[in-house]
């Protein structure tokens, strides 16, 4: 980030919620399951699959996870009955990881069991480094019972190479991303080049073991170099997909689909959109223009 980007990133959390809502509309498929299912159908019609994410994280009591579990189960039921091409992504802190580990596991198990009955895959998102060990443990618990569950590794974390080797040996399905959480230097690469190298190393390790890899990035260089890794292995048909976030780099997404690559779009929805939007806006160096326009519209 340059100085201007950093300044903008610092200002973003202080913006009025209405402005954040307006600017981040493109990253979120509305507040309801119906709106997310409409977005799913539209993406399916353009040749892309979807992973649905019920927005939210870090609840204060285990009971707060109940509506989330219900929404995920409704999503599974609706995707199934409407024959949509989609799966789900869950965050363990949203299911109670930080307040009641046993309740979190029970919640995750209920969702994964339901998905398993319907033949739908579940991805366990990776959150900040304070949750990495617990997330991997819960993932491994779930995977010992159900095959259709996968995990995420963040290339910014120094530990991820070792995690990738262990997960590769277990034949896990892994999404590789850079990692969105700001982590200290002692445990995380800070330099963009190092994070990219790490990303490609993780993809290479996992492909090398025949694991299914989700290449989750909008970074041209990583898309291109991951493509080379796939080619070196003869295309890896059926053992990879590209993944992108709703509303980000739709040009690149279209090009990859046109070139015949499997593409899955991460579609967040729900009422708890604020924290997600703030993270997305801080990440995008071009938000200055969007925000300025949104502010002017608000005043106009
Ligand atoms: P980078 O941030 O360098 O972006 C590359 C280019 O994409 C930018 O130059 C810009 O053009 C464009 N771009 C990026 N973000 C944009 C935005 N918000 N708006 C507009 N343009 C934008 N992280 C995590 O910690 N745990 C997780 O479980 C996941 N899960 C996940 C799933 C999927 C499907 C994706 C795509 C990403 C994640 N992430 C994640 C987020 C990930 O770690 C990372 O923060 C973002 O993908 C941004 O990194 P890129 O690799 O895209 O590169």
mmCIF file of C-alpha atoms and ligand atoms in Angstrom:
data_model
loop_
_atom_site.group_PDB
_atom_site.id
_atom_site.type_symbol
_atom_site.label_atom_id
_atom_site.label_comp_id
_atom_site.label_asym_id
_atom_site.label_seq_id
_atom_site.Cartn_x
_atom_site.Cartn_y
_atom_site.Cartn_z
ATOM 1 C CA UNK A 1 0.000 0.000 0.000
ATOM 2 C CA UNK A 2 1.247 3.478 -0.749
ATOM 3 C CA UNK A 3 0.791 6.409 1.618
ATOM 4 C CA UNK A 4 -2.544 7.442 0.095
ATOM 5 C CA UNK A 5 -3.912 3.888 0.271
ATOM 6 C CA UNK A 6 -2.832 3.589 3.908
ATOM 7 C CA UNK A 7 -4.503 6.887 4.717
ATOM 8 C CA UNK A 8 -7.721 5.736 3.045
ATOM 9 C CA UNK A 9 -7.583 2.389 4.836
ATOM 10 C CA UNK A 10 -7.297 4.220 8.153
ATOM 11 C CA UNK A 11 -10.323 6.403 7.359
ATOM 12 C CA UNK A 12 -12.591 3.562 6.157
ATOM 13 C CA UNK A 13 -13.718 2.364 9.624
ATOM 14 C CA UNK A 14 -14.840 5.914 10.465
ATOM 15 C CA UNK A 15 -17.084 6.275 7.417
ATOM 16 C CA UNK A 16 -20.841 6.481 7.981
ATOM 17 C CA UNK A 17 -22.463 3.039 7.805
ATOM 18 C CA UNK A 18 -24.756 4.208 4.975
ATOM 19 C CA UNK A 19 -21.728 5.060 2.811
ATOM 20 C CA UNK A 20 -20.037 1.753 3.574
ATOM 21 C CA UNK A 21 -23.292 -0.017 2.708
ATOM 22 C CA UNK A 22 -23.632 1.756 -0.615
ATOM 23 C CA UNK A 23 -20.031 1.229 -1.715
ATOM 24 C CA UNK A 24 -19.895 -2.396 -0.624
ATOM 25 C CA UNK A 25 -23.149 -3.444 -2.295
ATOM 26 C CA UNK A 26 -21.213 -5.061 -5.129
ATOM 27 C CA UNK A 27 -19.381 -7.383 -2.707
ATOM 28 C CA UNK A 28 -22.498 -8.727 -1.006
ATOM 29 C CA UNK A 29 -25.494 -10.607 -2.402
ATOM 30 C CA UNK A 30 -28.048 -8.814 -0.236
ATOM 31 C CA UNK A 31 -29.299 -9.521 3.258
ATOM 32 C CA UNK A 32 -31.533 -12.531 2.585
ATOM 33 C CA UNK A 33 -31.055 -16.132 1.512
ATOM 34 C CA UNK A 34 -33.366 -15.503 -1.435
ATOM 35 C CA UNK A 35 -31.124 -12.739 -2.756
ATOM 36 C CA UNK A 36 -28.080 -15.008 -2.377
ATOM 37 C CA UNK A 37 -29.863 -17.811 -4.241
ATOM 38 C CA UNK A 38 -30.767 -15.385 -7.042
ATOM 39 C CA UNK A 39 -27.084 -14.405 -7.285
ATOM 40 C CA UNK A 40 -26.143 -18.087 -7.315
ATOM 41 C CA UNK A 41 -28.503 -18.840 -10.184
ATOM 42 C CA UNK A 42 -27.170 -15.874 -12.169
ATOM 43 C CA UNK A 43 -23.556 -16.986 -11.670
ATOM 44 C CA UNK A 44 -24.446 -20.604 -12.532
ATOM 45 C CA UNK A 45 -25.985 -19.358 -15.775
ATOM 46 C CA UNK A 46 -22.625 -17.743 -16.591
ATOM 47 C CA UNK A 47 -20.798 -21.025 -16.072
ATOM 48 C CA UNK A 48 -19.605 -20.464 -12.506
ATOM 49 C CA UNK A 49 -20.257 -22.338 -9.299
ATOM 50 C CA UNK A 50 -20.692 -20.632 -5.951
ATOM 51 C CA UNK A 51 -19.787 -20.927 -2.305
ATOM 52 C CA UNK A 52 -22.314 -19.244 -0.020
ATOM 53 C CA UNK A 53 -21.142 -17.492 3.137
ATOM 54 C CA UNK A 54 -23.523 -16.333 5.853
ATOM 55 C CA UNK A 55 -21.892 -13.101 7.003
ATOM 56 C CA UNK A 56 -20.765 -12.823 10.610
ATOM 57 C CA UNK A 57 -18.036 -13.907 13.017
ATOM 58 C CA UNK A 58 -16.998 -13.758 16.694
ATOM 59 C CA UNK A 59 -20.282 -14.219 18.547
ATOM 60 C CA UNK A 60 -20.605 -13.552 22.318
ATOM 61 C CA UNK A 61 -22.569 -16.622 23.404
ATOM 62 C CA UNK A 62 -23.081 -20.076 21.922
ATOM 63 C CA UNK A 63 -26.826 -19.462 21.511
ATOM 64 C CA UNK A 64 -26.125 -16.684 19.017
ATOM 65 C CA UNK A 65 -25.005 -19.324 16.519
ATOM 66 C CA UNK A 66 -28.472 -20.900 16.275
ATOM 67 C CA UNK A 67 -29.836 -18.574 13.564
ATOM 68 C CA UNK A 68 -26.597 -19.006 11.601
ATOM 69 C CA UNK A 69 -26.860 -22.792 11.700
ATOM 70 C CA UNK A 70 -30.483 -22.516 10.579
ATOM 71 C CA UNK A 71 -29.624 -20.182 7.698
ATOM 72 C CA UNK A 72 -26.868 -22.540 6.506
ATOM 73 C CA UNK A 73 -29.248 -25.512 6.674
ATOM 74 C CA UNK A 74 -31.920 -23.542 4.801
ATOM 75 C CA UNK A 75 -29.279 -22.631 2.202
ATOM 76 C CA UNK A 76 -28.329 -26.290 1.779
ATOM 77 C CA UNK A 77 -31.957 -27.318 1.427
ATOM 78 C CA UNK A 78 -32.741 -24.578 -1.102
ATOM 79 C CA UNK A 79 -29.615 -25.167 -3.212
ATOM 80 C CA UNK A 80 -30.499 -28.839 -3.257
ATOM 81 C CA UNK A 81 -34.164 -28.420 -4.180
ATOM 82 C CA UNK A 82 -33.425 -25.723 -6.784
ATOM 83 C CA UNK A 83 -30.556 -27.806 -8.258
ATOM 84 C CA UNK A 84 -28.091 -24.932 -7.910
ATOM 85 C CA UNK A 85 -24.362 -25.485 -8.351
ATOM 86 C CA UNK A 86 -23.104 -24.312 -4.993
ATOM 87 C CA UNK A 87 -21.561 -25.252 -1.686
ATOM 88 C CA UNK A 88 -21.015 -23.351 1.565
ATOM 89 C CA UNK A 89 -18.174 -21.711 3.478
ATOM 90 C CA UNK A 90 -18.370 -21.505 7.262
ATOM 91 C CA UNK A 91 -16.404 -19.510 9.842
ATOM 92 C CA UNK A 92 -15.883 -21.327 13.122
ATOM 93 C CA UNK A 93 -15.913 -18.153 15.261
ATOM 94 C CA UNK A 94 -19.385 -17.537 13.824
ATOM 95 C CA UNK A 95 -20.391 -20.920 15.214
ATOM 96 C CA UNK A 96 -18.926 -20.215 18.676
ATOM 97 C CA UNK A 97 -15.242 -21.234 18.500
ATOM 98 C CA UNK A 98 -14.132 -18.480 20.862
ATOM 99 C CA UNK A 99 -16.922 -18.901 23.412
ATOM 100 C CA UNK A 100 -17.711 -22.619 23.559
ATOM 101 C CA UNK A 101 -15.563 -25.026 21.577
ATOM 102 C CA UNK A 102 -17.882 -28.015 22.131
ATOM 103 C CA UNK A 103 -20.935 -26.055 20.970
ATOM 104 C CA UNK A 104 -18.980 -24.826 17.950
ATOM 105 C CA UNK A 105 -18.071 -28.384 16.997
ATOM 106 C CA UNK A 106 -21.668 -29.504 17.430
ATOM 107 C CA UNK A 107 -22.879 -26.633 15.250
ATOM 108 C CA UNK A 108 -20.312 -27.339 12.557
ATOM 109 C CA UNK A 109 -21.105 -31.066 12.690
ATOM 110 C CA UNK A 110 -24.848 -30.393 12.261
ATOM 111 C CA UNK A 111 -24.165 -28.286 9.162
ATOM 112 C CA UNK A 112 -21.628 -30.695 7.662
ATOM 113 C CA UNK A 113 -23.857 -33.729 8.322
ATOM 114 C CA UNK A 114 -26.745 -32.013 6.555
ATOM 115 C CA UNK A 115 -24.495 -31.053 3.637
ATOM 116 C CA UNK A 116 -23.118 -34.599 3.501
ATOM 117 C CA UNK A 117 -26.645 -36.058 3.191
ATOM 118 C CA UNK A 118 -27.201 -33.776 0.207
ATOM 119 C CA UNK A 119 -23.781 -34.364 -1.360
ATOM 120 C CA UNK A 120 -22.750 -30.743 -0.830
ATOM 121 C CA UNK A 121 -19.189 -29.735 0.088
ATOM 122 C CA UNK A 122 -18.388 -27.503 3.084
ATOM 123 C CA UNK A 123 -15.318 -25.257 3.288
ATOM 124 C CA UNK A 124 -14.045 -24.155 6.692
ATOM 125 C CA UNK A 125 -12.711 -20.608 6.216
ATOM 126 C CA UNK A 126 -9.489 -19.640 7.980
ATOM 127 C CA UNK A 127 -9.639 -16.671 10.331
ATOM 128 C CA UNK A 128 -6.959 -14.758 12.283
ATOM 129 C CA UNK A 129 -3.865 -16.568 13.554
ATOM 130 C CA UNK A 130 -5.287 -16.859 17.074
ATOM 131 C CA UNK A 131 -7.707 -19.447 15.687
ATOM 132 C CA UNK A 132 -5.470 -21.395 13.278
ATOM 133 C CA UNK A 133 -4.696 -24.377 15.524
ATOM 134 C CA UNK A 134 -8.277 -24.733 16.752
ATOM 135 C CA UNK A 135 -9.642 -24.370 13.218
ATOM 136 C CA UNK A 136 -7.332 -27.109 11.931
ATOM 137 C CA UNK A 137 -8.285 -29.356 14.861
ATOM 138 C CA UNK A 138 -12.016 -28.928 14.307
ATOM 139 C CA UNK A 139 -11.523 -29.435 10.566
ATOM 140 C CA UNK A 140 -9.662 -32.698 11.181
ATOM 141 C CA UNK A 141 -12.412 -33.862 13.575
ATOM 142 C CA UNK A 142 -15.042 -33.171 10.923
ATOM 143 C CA UNK A 143 -13.002 -34.769 8.186
ATOM 144 C CA UNK A 144 -12.600 -37.949 10.194
ATOM 145 C CA UNK A 145 -16.399 -38.269 9.980
ATOM 146 C CA UNK A 146 -17.273 -36.678 6.631
ATOM 147 C CA UNK A 147 -15.329 -36.625 3.375
ATOM 148 C CA UNK A 148 -16.895 -33.503 1.854
ATOM 149 C CA UNK A 149 -15.167 -30.908 3.967
ATOM 150 C CA UNK A 150 -12.173 -28.709 3.165
ATOM 151 C CA UNK A 151 -9.969 -26.107 4.772
ATOM 152 C CA UNK A 152 -8.079 -22.901 3.908
ATOM 153 C CA UNK A 153 -4.403 -21.982 4.188
ATOM 154 C CA UNK A 154 -3.123 -18.403 4.187
ATOM 155 C CA UNK A 155 0.142 -17.898 2.334
ATOM 156 C CA UNK A 156 1.020 -14.897 4.515
ATOM 157 C CA UNK A 157 1.527 -17.173 7.519
ATOM 158 C CA UNK A 158 5.019 -18.646 7.878
ATOM 159 C CA UNK A 159 3.572 -21.850 9.338
ATOM 160 C CA UNK A 160 1.430 -22.569 6.259
ATOM 161 C CA UNK A 161 4.110 -24.492 4.376
ATOM 162 C CA UNK A 162 4.314 -27.024 7.212
ATOM 163 C CA UNK A 163 0.513 -27.106 7.429
ATOM 164 C CA UNK A 164 0.315 -27.659 3.671
ATOM 165 C CA UNK A 165 2.721 -30.609 3.858
ATOM 166 C CA UNK A 166 0.687 -32.183 6.664
ATOM 167 C CA UNK A 167 -2.644 -31.570 4.936
ATOM 168 C CA UNK A 168 -1.236 -32.807 1.620
ATOM 169 C CA UNK A 169 -0.184 -36.062 3.269
ATOM 170 C CA UNK A 170 -3.756 -36.391 4.561
ATOM 171 C CA UNK A 171 -5.182 -35.768 1.070
ATOM 172 C CA UNK A 172 -7.168 -32.745 2.248
ATOM 173 C CA UNK A 173 -8.986 -30.344 -0.071
ATOM 174 C CA UNK A 174 -7.413 -26.950 0.508
ATOM 175 C CA UNK A 175 -8.217 -23.410 -0.575
ATOM 176 C CA UNK A 176 -5.049 -21.330 -0.830
ATOM 177 C CA UNK A 177 -5.376 -17.563 -0.315
ATOM 178 C CA UNK A 178 -3.020 -14.782 0.798
ATOM 179 C CA UNK A 179 -4.828 -14.172 4.096
ATOM 180 C CA UNK A 180 -6.779 -11.070 4.910
ATOM 181 C CA UNK A 181 -5.861 -10.583 8.568
ATOM 182 C CA UNK A 182 -3.049 -8.271 9.620
ATOM 183 C CA UNK A 183 -0.578 -10.537 11.438
ATOM 184 C CA UNK A 184 2.721 -9.768 13.232
ATOM 185 C CA UNK A 185 6.060 -10.085 11.464
ATOM 186 C CA UNK A 186 7.170 -12.912 13.757
ATOM 187 C CA UNK A 187 4.549 -15.251 12.295
ATOM 188 C CA UNK A 188 3.679 -13.710 8.950
ATOM 189 C CA UNK A 189 5.418 -12.511 5.805
ATOM 190 C CA UNK A 190 4.844 -8.792 5.317
ATOM 191 C CA UNK A 191 6.379 -8.448 1.889
ATOM 192 C CA UNK A 192 4.074 -8.900 -1.133
ATOM 193 C CA UNK A 193 6.710 -10.874 -3.060
ATOM 194 C CA UNK A 194 7.256 -13.292 -0.186
ATOM 195 C CA UNK A 195 3.493 -13.772 0.210
ATOM 196 C CA UNK A 196 3.231 -14.556 -3.520
ATOM 197 C CA UNK A 197 6.143 -17.020 -3.370
ATOM 198 C CA UNK A 198 4.552 -18.707 -0.402
ATOM 199 C CA UNK A 199 1.197 -18.883 -2.232
ATOM 200 C CA UNK A 200 2.758 -20.668 -5.203
ATOM 201 C CA UNK A 201 4.731 -22.980 -2.912
ATOM 202 C CA UNK A 202 1.514 -24.042 -1.171
ATOM 203 C CA UNK A 203 -0.279 -24.633 -4.470
ATOM 204 C CA UNK A 204 2.700 -26.632 -5.723
ATOM 205 C CA UNK A 205 2.913 -28.811 -2.593
ATOM 206 C CA UNK A 206 -0.796 -29.580 -2.653
ATOM 207 C CA UNK A 207 -1.000 -30.270 -6.394
ATOM 208 C CA UNK A 208 2.109 -32.413 -6.070
ATOM 209 C CA UNK A 209 0.230 -34.689 -3.678
ATOM 210 C CA UNK A 210 -2.825 -34.856 -5.934
ATOM 211 C CA UNK A 211 -4.967 -32.791 -3.544
ATOM 212 C CA UNK A 212 -7.862 -30.733 -4.821
ATOM 213 C CA UNK A 213 -6.716 -27.100 -4.648
ATOM 214 C CA UNK A 214 -8.859 -23.989 -4.747
ATOM 215 C CA UNK A 215 -6.711 -21.157 -6.068
ATOM 216 C CA UNK A 216 -8.339 -18.145 -4.398
ATOM 217 C CA UNK A 217 -6.868 -14.931 -5.732
ATOM 218 C CA UNK A 218 -7.518 -11.946 -7.995
ATOM 219 C CA UNK A 219 -3.810 -11.334 -8.472
ATOM 220 C CA UNK A 220 -2.861 -11.580 -12.174
ATOM 221 C CA UNK A 221 0.617 -12.849 -11.411
ATOM 222 C CA UNK A 222 -0.633 -15.620 -9.137
ATOM 223 C CA UNK A 223 -3.346 -16.650 -11.573
ATOM 224 C CA UNK A 224 -0.774 -16.867 -14.354
ATOM 225 C CA UNK A 225 1.892 -18.697 -12.345
ATOM 226 C CA UNK A 226 -0.628 -21.093 -10.806
ATOM 227 C CA UNK A 227 -1.695 -21.791 -14.381
ATOM 228 C CA UNK A 228 1.894 -22.769 -15.187
ATOM 229 C CA UNK A 229 1.958 -25.132 -12.193
ATOM 230 C CA UNK A 230 -1.251 -26.744 -13.453
ATOM 231 C CA UNK A 231 0.173 -27.085 -16.978
ATOM 232 C CA UNK A 232 3.387 -28.663 -15.667
ATOM 233 C CA UNK A 233 1.171 -31.354 -14.165
ATOM 234 C CA UNK A 234 -0.787 -31.952 -17.345
ATOM 235 C CA UNK A 235 -3.742 -29.699 -16.547
ATOM 236 C CA UNK A 236 -4.823 -31.332 -13.274
ATOM 237 C CA UNK A 237 -8.355 -31.880 -14.581
ATOM 238 C CA UNK A 238 -10.845 -32.127 -11.750
ATOM 239 C CA UNK A 239 -8.315 -31.330 -9.060
ATOM 240 C CA UNK A 240 -8.425 -27.549 -8.966
ATOM 241 C CA UNK A 241 -10.667 -24.565 -9.305
ATOM 242 C CA UNK A 242 -10.083 -20.848 -9.287
ATOM 243 C CA UNK A 243 -12.048 -18.920 -6.703
ATOM 244 C CA UNK A 244 -12.844 -15.225 -6.534
ATOM 245 C CA UNK A 245 -14.905 -12.966 -4.317
ATOM 246 C CA UNK A 246 -18.209 -11.567 -5.527
ATOM 247 C CA UNK A 247 -17.704 -8.150 -7.093
ATOM 248 C CA UNK A 248 -13.920 -8.388 -7.503
ATOM 249 C CA UNK A 249 -12.033 -8.633 -10.841
ATOM 250 C CA UNK A 250 -15.016 -9.726 -12.901
ATOM 251 C CA UNK A 251 -12.888 -9.205 -16.033
ATOM 252 C CA UNK A 252 -10.307 -11.758 -14.941
ATOM 253 C CA UNK A 253 -13.056 -14.110 -13.794
ATOM 254 C CA UNK A 254 -14.710 -13.978 -17.229
ATOM 255 C CA UNK A 255 -11.391 -14.600 -19.008
ATOM 256 C CA UNK A 256 -10.662 -17.686 -16.905
ATOM 257 C CA UNK A 257 -14.139 -19.097 -17.490
ATOM 258 C CA UNK A 258 -13.809 -18.439 -21.223
ATOM 259 C CA UNK A 259 -10.490 -20.314 -21.179
ATOM 260 C CA UNK A 260 -12.303 -23.316 -19.701
ATOM 261 C CA UNK A 261 -11.111 -23.140 -16.089
ATOM 262 C CA UNK A 262 -13.490 -24.103 -13.286
ATOM 263 C CA UNK A 263 -14.460 -20.967 -11.358
ATOM 264 C CA UNK A 264 -16.253 -20.660 -8.033
ATOM 265 C CA UNK A 265 -17.458 -17.316 -6.697
ATOM 266 C CA UNK A 266 -17.568 -16.641 -2.960
ATOM 267 C CA UNK A 267 -20.978 -15.112 -2.324
ATOM 268 C CA UNK A 268 -21.460 -13.534 1.110
ATOM 269 C CA UNK A 269 -24.923 -12.541 2.249
ATOM 270 C CA UNK A 270 -26.813 -11.646 5.404
ATOM 271 C CA UNK A 271 -27.462 -8.814 7.787
ATOM 272 C CA UNK A 272 -24.031 -8.799 9.364
ATOM 273 C CA UNK A 273 -22.345 -7.158 6.394
ATOM 274 C CA UNK A 274 -20.449 -4.319 8.067
ATOM 275 C CA UNK A 275 -17.202 -6.039 9.215
ATOM 276 C CA UNK A 276 -16.866 -7.892 5.905
ATOM 277 C CA UNK A 277 -17.392 -4.688 3.932
ATOM 278 C CA UNK A 278 -14.802 -2.810 5.942
ATOM 279 C CA UNK A 279 -12.216 -5.528 5.257
ATOM 280 C CA UNK A 280 -12.973 -5.512 1.525
ATOM 281 C CA UNK A 281 -12.876 -1.729 1.286
ATOM 282 C CA UNK A 282 -9.590 -1.444 3.169
ATOM 283 C CA UNK A 283 -8.122 -3.989 0.782
ATOM 284 C CA UNK A 284 -9.002 -2.213 -2.427
ATOM 285 C CA UNK A 285 -6.698 0.637 -3.371
ATOM 286 C CA UNK A 286 -9.270 2.004 -5.773
ATOM 287 C CA UNK A 287 -11.907 2.644 -3.148
ATOM 288 C CA UNK A 288 -10.993 6.323 -2.935
ATOM 289 C CA UNK A 289 -12.985 7.108 -6.070
ATOM 290 C CA UNK A 290 -15.953 4.960 -5.031
ATOM 291 C CA UNK A 291 -16.115 6.512 -1.599
ATOM 292 C CA UNK A 292 -15.757 10.038 -2.879
ATOM 293 C CA UNK A 293 -18.594 9.411 -5.350
ATOM 294 C CA UNK A 294 -20.762 7.821 -2.663
ATOM 295 C CA UNK A 295 -20.170 10.772 -0.325
ATOM 296 C CA UNK A 296 -21.083 13.240 -3.074
ATOM 297 C CA UNK A 297 -24.277 11.302 -3.903
ATOM 298 C CA UNK A 298 -25.171 11.337 -0.213
ATOM 299 C CA UNK A 299 -24.781 15.091 -0.021
ATOM 300 C CA UNK A 300 -26.494 15.658 -3.393
HETATM 301 P P1 LIG B 1 -4.513 -8.661 -4.025
HETATM 302 O O1 LIG B 1 -5.102 -8.162 -2.754
HETATM 303 O O2 LIG B 1 -3.131 -8.247 -4.359
HETATM 304 O O3 LIG B 1 -5.498 -8.277 -5.176
HETATM 305 C C1 LIG B 1 -5.163 -8.430 -6.549
HETATM 306 C C2 LIG B 1 -5.972 -7.449 -7.345
HETATM 307 O O4 LIG B 1 -7.369 -7.750 -7.199
HETATM 308 C C3 LIG B 1 -5.857 -5.999 -6.849
HETATM 309 O O5 LIG B 1 -4.775 -5.360 -7.446
HETATM 310 C C4 LIG B 1 -7.168 -5.405 -7.271
HETATM 311 O O6 LIG B 1 -7.130 -5.098 -8.644
HETATM 312 C C5 LIG B 1 -8.118 -6.561 -7.089
HETATM 313 N N1 LIG B 1 -8.802 -6.517 -5.798
HETATM 314 C C6 LIG B 1 -8.444 -7.155 -4.659
HETATM 315 N N2 LIG B 1 -9.343 -6.913 -3.681
HETATM 316 C C7 LIG B 1 -10.258 -6.087 -4.218
HETATM 317 C C8 LIG B 1 -11.450 -5.491 -3.727
HETATM 318 N N3 LIG B 1 -11.851 -5.656 -2.482
HETATM 319 N N4 LIG B 1 -12.169 -4.724 -4.581
HETATM 320 C C9 LIG B 1 -11.783 -4.550 -5.846
HETATM 321 N N5 LIG B 1 -10.664 -5.089 -6.377
HETATM 322 C C10 LIG B 1 -9.922 -5.831 -5.578
HETATM 323 N N6 LIG B 1 -8.749 -14.771 3.492
HETATM 324 C C11 LIG B 1 -8.602 -15.361 4.706
HETATM 325 O O7 LIG B 1 -7.833 -14.889 5.527
HETATM 326 N N7 LIG B 1 -9.319 -16.492 4.998
HETATM 327 C C12 LIG B 1 -10.176 -17.069 4.113
HETATM 328 O O8 LIG B 1 -10.796 -18.090 4.437
HETATM 329 C C13 LIG B 1 -10.333 -16.451 2.851
HETATM 330 N N8 LIG B 1 -11.177 -16.962 1.920
HETATM 331 C C14 LIG B 1 -11.183 -16.452 0.652
HETATM 332 C C15 LIG B 1 -11.969 -17.038 -0.339
HETATM 333 C C16 LIG B 1 -11.907 -16.575 -1.634
HETATM 334 C C17 LIG B 1 -12.728 -17.242 -2.692
HETATM 335 C C18 LIG B 1 -11.047 -15.473 -1.970
HETATM 336 C C19 LIG B 1 -10.918 -14.998 -3.372
HETATM 337 C C20 LIG B 1 -10.329 -14.856 -0.987
HETATM 338 C C21 LIG B 1 -10.399 -15.308 0.325
HETATM 339 N N9 LIG B 1 -9.693 -14.682 1.333
HETATM 340 C C22 LIG B 1 -9.591 -15.285 2.565
HETATM 341 C C23 LIG B 1 -9.129 -13.327 1.111
HETATM 342 C C24 LIG B 1 -7.687 -13.395 0.664
HETATM 343 O O9 LIG B 1 -6.884 -13.843 1.706
HETATM 344 C C25 LIG B 1 -7.202 -12.027 0.192
HETATM 345 O O10 LIG B 1 -7.320 -11.108 1.221
HETATM 346 C C26 LIG B 1 -7.922 -11.483 -1.019
HETATM 347 O O11 LIG B 1 -8.238 -12.495 -1.931
HETATM 348 C C27 LIG B 1 -7.046 -10.462 -1.750
HETATM 349 O O12 LIG B 1 -5.852 -11.075 -2.165
HETATM 350 P P2 LIG B 1 -5.514 -11.346 -3.714
HETATM 351 O O13 LIG B 1 -4.789 -12.628 -3.781
HETATM 352 O O14 LIG B 1 -6.753 -11.259 -4.509
HETATM 353 O O15 LIG B 1 -4.465 -10.242 -4.081
#
